mmCIF file of C-alpha atoms and ligand atoms in Angstrom:
data_model
loop_
_atom_site.group_PDB
_atom_site.id
_atom_site.type_symbol
_atom_site.label_atom_id
_atom_site.label_comp_id
_atom_site.label_asym_id
_atom_site.label_seq_id
_atom_site.Cartn_x
_atom_site.Cartn_y
_atom_site.Cartn_z
ATOM 1 C CA MET A 1 -12.645 12.219 -0.728
ATOM 2 C CA THR A 2 -12.233 9.340 -3.163
ATOM 3 C CA VAL A 3 -9.269 7.066 -3.824
ATOM 4 C CA LYS A 4 -9.263 8.420 -7.398
ATOM 5 C CA ARG A 5 -8.656 11.936 -6.086
ATOM 6 C CA VAL A 6 -5.815 10.770 -3.808
ATOM 7 C CA LEU A 7 -4.190 9.030 -6.793
ATOM 8 C CA SER A 8 -4.562 12.143 -8.925
ATOM 9 C CA GLU A 9 -2.423 13.977 -6.336
ATOM 10 C CA LYS A 10 0.147 11.270 -5.539
ATOM 11 C CA GLY A 11 0.315 9.564 -8.942
ATOM 12 C CA SER A 12 -0.507 6.051 -10.013
ATOM 13 C CA ASP A 13 2.986 4.539 -10.191
ATOM 14 C CA VAL A 14 3.224 1.215 -8.366
ATOM 15 C CA LEU A 15 6.366 -0.854 -8.002
ATOM 16 C CA THR A 16 5.745 -4.479 -8.834
ATOM 17 C CA ILE A 17 7.949 -7.541 -8.656
ATOM 18 C CA GLN A 18 7.551 -10.974 -10.230
ATOM 19 C CA PRO A 19 6.786 -13.936 -7.935
ATOM 20 C CA HIS A 20 9.858 -15.982 -8.961
ATOM 21 C CA ARG A 21 12.280 -13.246 -7.829
ATOM 22 C CA THR A 22 14.043 -13.852 -4.523
ATOM 23 C CA VAL A 23 13.333 -12.429 -1.089
ATOM 24 C CA LEU A 24 16.733 -10.686 -1.328
ATOM 25 C CA ASP A 25 15.708 -8.994 -4.621
ATOM 26 C CA ALA A 26 12.553 -7.754 -2.894
ATOM 27 C CA ALA A 27 14.457 -6.539 0.188
ATOM 28 C CA ARG A 28 16.888 -4.614 -2.021
ATOM 29 C CA LEU A 29 14.084 -2.988 -4.021
ATOM 30 C CA ILE A 30 12.170 -2.037 -0.868
ATOM 31 C CA ALA A 31 15.313 -0.506 0.665
ATOM 32 C CA GLU A 32 16.399 1.272 -2.535
ATOM 33 C CA LYS A 33 12.966 2.795 -3.204
ATOM 34 C CA ARG A 34 12.266 3.529 0.482
ATOM 35 C CA ILE A 35 8.842 1.908 0.427
ATOM 36 C CA GLY A 36 7.102 -0.573 2.725
ATOM 37 C CA ALA A 37 5.662 -3.148 0.339
ATOM 38 C CA LEU A 38 5.757 -4.479 -3.206
ATOM 39 C CA ILE A 39 2.849 -5.699 -5.270
ATOM 40 C CA VAL A 40 3.608 -9.097 -6.756
ATOM 41 C CA ALA A 41 2.526 -9.234 -10.396
ATOM 42 C CA GLU A 42 3.653 -10.233 -13.864
ATOM 43 C CA ALA A 43 3.758 -7.702 -16.711
ATOM 44 C CA ASP A 44 -0.036 -7.891 -17.114
ATOM 45 C CA LYS A 45 -0.401 -6.112 -13.730
ATOM 46 C CA VAL A 46 -2.878 -8.616 -12.338
ATOM 47 C CA VAL A 47 -2.277 -8.682 -8.567
ATOM 48 C CA LEU A 48 -0.909 -12.089 -7.485
ATOM 49 C CA GLY A 49 0.119 -11.067 -3.975
ATOM 50 C CA ILE A 50 1.712 -8.467 -1.746
ATOM 51 C CA LEU A 51 5.062 -8.670 0.034
ATOM 52 C CA SER A 52 5.743 -6.177 2.795
ATOM 53 C CA GLU A 53 8.826 -5.572 4.904
ATOM 54 C CA ARG A 54 7.029 -7.514 7.669
ATOM 55 C CA ASP A 55 6.899 -10.611 5.455
ATOM 56 C CA ILE A 56 10.651 -10.336 4.887
ATOM 57 C CA VAL A 57 11.293 -10.066 8.634
ATOM 58 C CA ARG A 58 9.091 -13.157 9.161
ATOM 59 C CA ALA A 59 10.962 -15.067 6.434
ATOM 60 C CA VAL A 60 14.359 -14.298 7.969
ATOM 61 C CA SER A 61 13.173 -15.088 11.489
ATOM 62 C CA GLU A 62 11.867 -18.493 10.317
ATOM 63 C CA LYS A 63 14.691 -19.584 7.994
ATOM 64 C CA GLY A 64 17.628 -17.282 8.692
ATOM 65 C CA ALA A 65 19.797 -16.175 5.758
ATOM 66 C CA GLU A 66 18.535 -19.123 3.704
ATOM 67 C CA ALA A 67 15.216 -17.281 3.264
ATOM 68 C CA LEU A 68 16.925 -14.611 1.183
ATOM 69 C CA SER A 69 17.518 -16.943 -1.765
ATOM 70 C CA LEU A 70 13.976 -18.392 -1.806
ATOM 71 C CA PRO A 71 11.322 -17.196 -4.276
ATOM 72 C CA LEU A 72 9.375 -14.382 -2.673
ATOM 73 C CA SER A 73 6.124 -16.168 -3.570
ATOM 74 C CA HIS A 74 6.781 -18.395 -0.513
ATOM 75 C CA TYR A 75 6.259 -15.427 1.791
ATOM 76 C CA MET A 76 3.874 -13.085 -0.027
ATOM 77 C CA THR A 77 0.258 -12.729 1.115
ATOM 78 C CA LYS A 78 -1.867 -14.234 -1.649
ATOM 79 C CA LYS A 79 -5.289 -13.121 -0.481
ATOM 80 C CA VAL A 80 -4.914 -9.410 -1.120
ATOM 81 C CA VAL A 81 -7.556 -6.917 -0.035
ATOM 82 C CA THR A 82 -7.911 -4.287 -2.764
ATOM 83 C CA CYS A 83 -9.964 -1.167 -3.311
ATOM 84 C CA THR A 84 -11.338 0.633 -6.372
ATOM 85 C CA PRO A 85 -10.811 4.274 -7.411
ATOM 86 C CA ALA A 86 -14.463 5.028 -6.575
ATOM 87 C CA MET A 87 -14.092 4.049 -2.909
ATOM 88 C CA THR A 88 -13.593 6.686 -0.235
ATOM 89 C CA VAL A 89 -10.563 7.319 1.958
ATOM 90 C CA ARG A 90 -12.774 6.378 4.905
ATOM 91 C CA ASP A 91 -13.491 2.953 3.324
ATOM 92 C CA VAL A 92 -9.756 2.326 2.853
ATOM 93 C CA MET A 93 -8.934 3.442 6.397
ATOM 94 C CA SER A 94 -11.431 0.962 7.807
ATOM 95 C CA MET A 95 -10.014 -1.827 5.572
ATOM 96 C CA MET A 96 -6.531 -1.088 6.980
ATOM 97 C CA THR A 97 -7.800 -1.017 10.558
ATOM 98 C CA GLN A 98 -9.764 -4.244 10.211
ATOM 99 C CA GLY A 99 -7.060 -6.137 8.292
ATOM 100 C CA LYS A 100 -4.134 -4.690 10.338
ATOM 101 C CA PHE A 101 -2.106 -3.820 7.212
ATOM 102 C CA ARG A 102 -0.746 -0.538 5.866
ATOM 103 C CA HIS A 103 -1.065 -0.937 2.098
ATOM 104 C CA VAL A 104 -4.075 -1.315 -0.196
ATOM 105 C CA PRO A 105 -3.623 -1.816 -3.954
ATOM 106 C CA VAL A 106 -6.101 0.020 -6.167
ATOM 107 C CA VAL A 107 -7.586 -2.215 -8.842
ATOM 108 C CA GLU A 108 -9.846 -1.302 -11.754
ATOM 109 C CA ASN A 109 -11.166 -3.852 -14.276
ATOM 110 C CA GLY A 110 -8.863 -6.470 -12.788
ATOM 111 C CA HIS A 111 -5.689 -4.402 -13.242
ATOM 112 C CA LEU A 112 -3.496 -2.500 -10.820
ATOM 113 C CA VAL A 113 -3.915 1.286 -11.144
ATOM 114 C CA GLY A 114 -2.303 2.529 -7.918
ATOM 115 C CA ILE A 115 -1.536 1.886 -4.269
ATOM 116 C CA ILE A 116 -2.658 3.640 -1.113
ATOM 117 C CA SER A 117 -0.465 3.488 1.986
ATOM 118 C CA ILE A 118 -1.244 4.431 5.554
ATOM 119 C CA GLY A 119 1.103 7.415 5.041
ATOM 120 C CA ASP A 120 -1.172 8.685 2.249
ATOM 121 C CA MET A 121 -4.147 8.328 4.590
ATOM 122 C CA VAL A 122 -2.454 10.273 7.393
ATOM 123 C CA LYS A 123 -1.421 13.027 4.954
ATOM 124 C CA GLN A 124 -4.953 13.215 3.608
ATOM 125 C CA ARG A 125 -6.575 13.296 7.047
ATOM 126 C CA LEU A 126 -4.183 16.026 8.274
ATOM 127 C CA ALA A 127 -4.992 18.198 5.241
ATOM 128 C CA GLU A 128 -8.726 17.744 5.916
ATOM 129 C CA MET A 129 -8.318 18.635 9.597
ATOM 130 C CA GLU A 130 -6.295 21.734 8.724
ATOM 131 C CA ALA A 131 -8.955 22.826 6.211
ATOM 132 C CA GLU A 132 -11.703 22.302 8.831
ATOM 133 C CA ALA A 133 -9.781 24.261 11.485
ATOM 134 C CA SER A 134 -9.155 27.096 9.042
ATOM 135 C CA ALA A 135 -12.850 27.208 8.060
ATOM 136 C CA ILE A 136 -13.844 27.383 11.752
ATOM 137 C CA ARG A 137 -11.280 30.175 12.381
ATOM 138 C CA ASP A 138 -12.636 32.160 9.401
ATOM 139 C CA TYR A 139 -16.170 31.671 10.641
ATOM 140 C CA ILE A 140 -15.288 32.943 14.131
ATOM 141 C CA VAL A 141 -13.419 35.982 12.770
ATOM 142 C CA THR A 142 -16.205 36.979 10.366
ATOM 143 C CA ALA A 143 -19.207 36.099 12.595
HETATM 144 P P1 LIG B 1 1.883 -4.073 6.090
HETATM 145 O O1 LIG B 1 1.299 -3.558 7.372
HETATM 146 O O2 LIG B 1 1.192 -3.497 4.883
HETATM 147 O O3 LIG B 1 3.376 -3.960 6.042
HETATM 148 O O4 LIG B 1 1.551 -5.636 5.994
HETATM 149 C C1 LIG B 1 1.390 -6.485 7.114
HETATM 150 C C2 LIG B 1 0.982 -7.881 6.600
HETATM 151 O O5 LIG B 1 -0.256 -7.791 5.876
HETATM 152 C C3 LIG B 1 1.964 -8.540 5.639
HETATM 153 O O6 LIG B 1 1.918 -9.937 5.843
HETATM 154 C C4 LIG B 1 1.422 -8.203 4.258
HETATM 155 O O7 LIG B 1 1.747 -9.169 3.248
HETATM 156 C C5 LIG B 1 -0.077 -8.197 4.518
HETATM 157 N N1 LIG B 1 -0.776 -7.205 3.702
HETATM 158 C C6 LIG B 1 -0.386 -5.951 3.402
HETATM 159 N N2 LIG B 1 -1.286 -5.326 2.646
HETATM 160 C C7 LIG B 1 -2.301 -6.201 2.452
HETATM 161 C C8 LIG B 1 -3.549 -6.158 1.744
HETATM 162 N N3 LIG B 1 -3.961 -5.062 1.100
HETATM 163 N N4 LIG B 1 -4.320 -7.281 1.745
HETATM 164 C C9 LIG B 1 -3.927 -8.394 2.420
HETATM 165 N N5 LIG B 1 -2.783 -8.489 3.111
HETATM 166 C C10 LIG B 1 -1.973 -7.413 3.132
#
């Protein structure tokens, strides 16, 4: 199963935020949209960084409430691991395991075209396991 196929089912909408916006702006957007991370980008959709809820917790634990009014670029991860639509779900799962993060932006020709979260991976894997179990059951019944 490719990343492209996952995106065709879940859609390619990705919430982005500009790097000069504050940590509080990011926290509000994350809470309002019920997501775990924001891709940091300008309107051209070139990935500049990623800011997850963990980064916000780290910011507040380091600086207290003062962190909330700082530009989020202070706390985003700048070296972002990305994938392409042609990669497989297995590739992305191993990236997440190795890097210990739960979000991977999908980039094509230098531009953001989607995002894959660990929740998408779990959903995908469950569907595959159910399909395998059903195929085995059918085989046993008809054998
Ligand atoms: P997460 O598990 O996705 O909430 O992120 C945990 C940490 O990894 C945070 O510091 C994120 O900024 C960072 N992070 C999340 N996704 C990526 C990624 N694809 N590449 C690099 N760092 C990431």
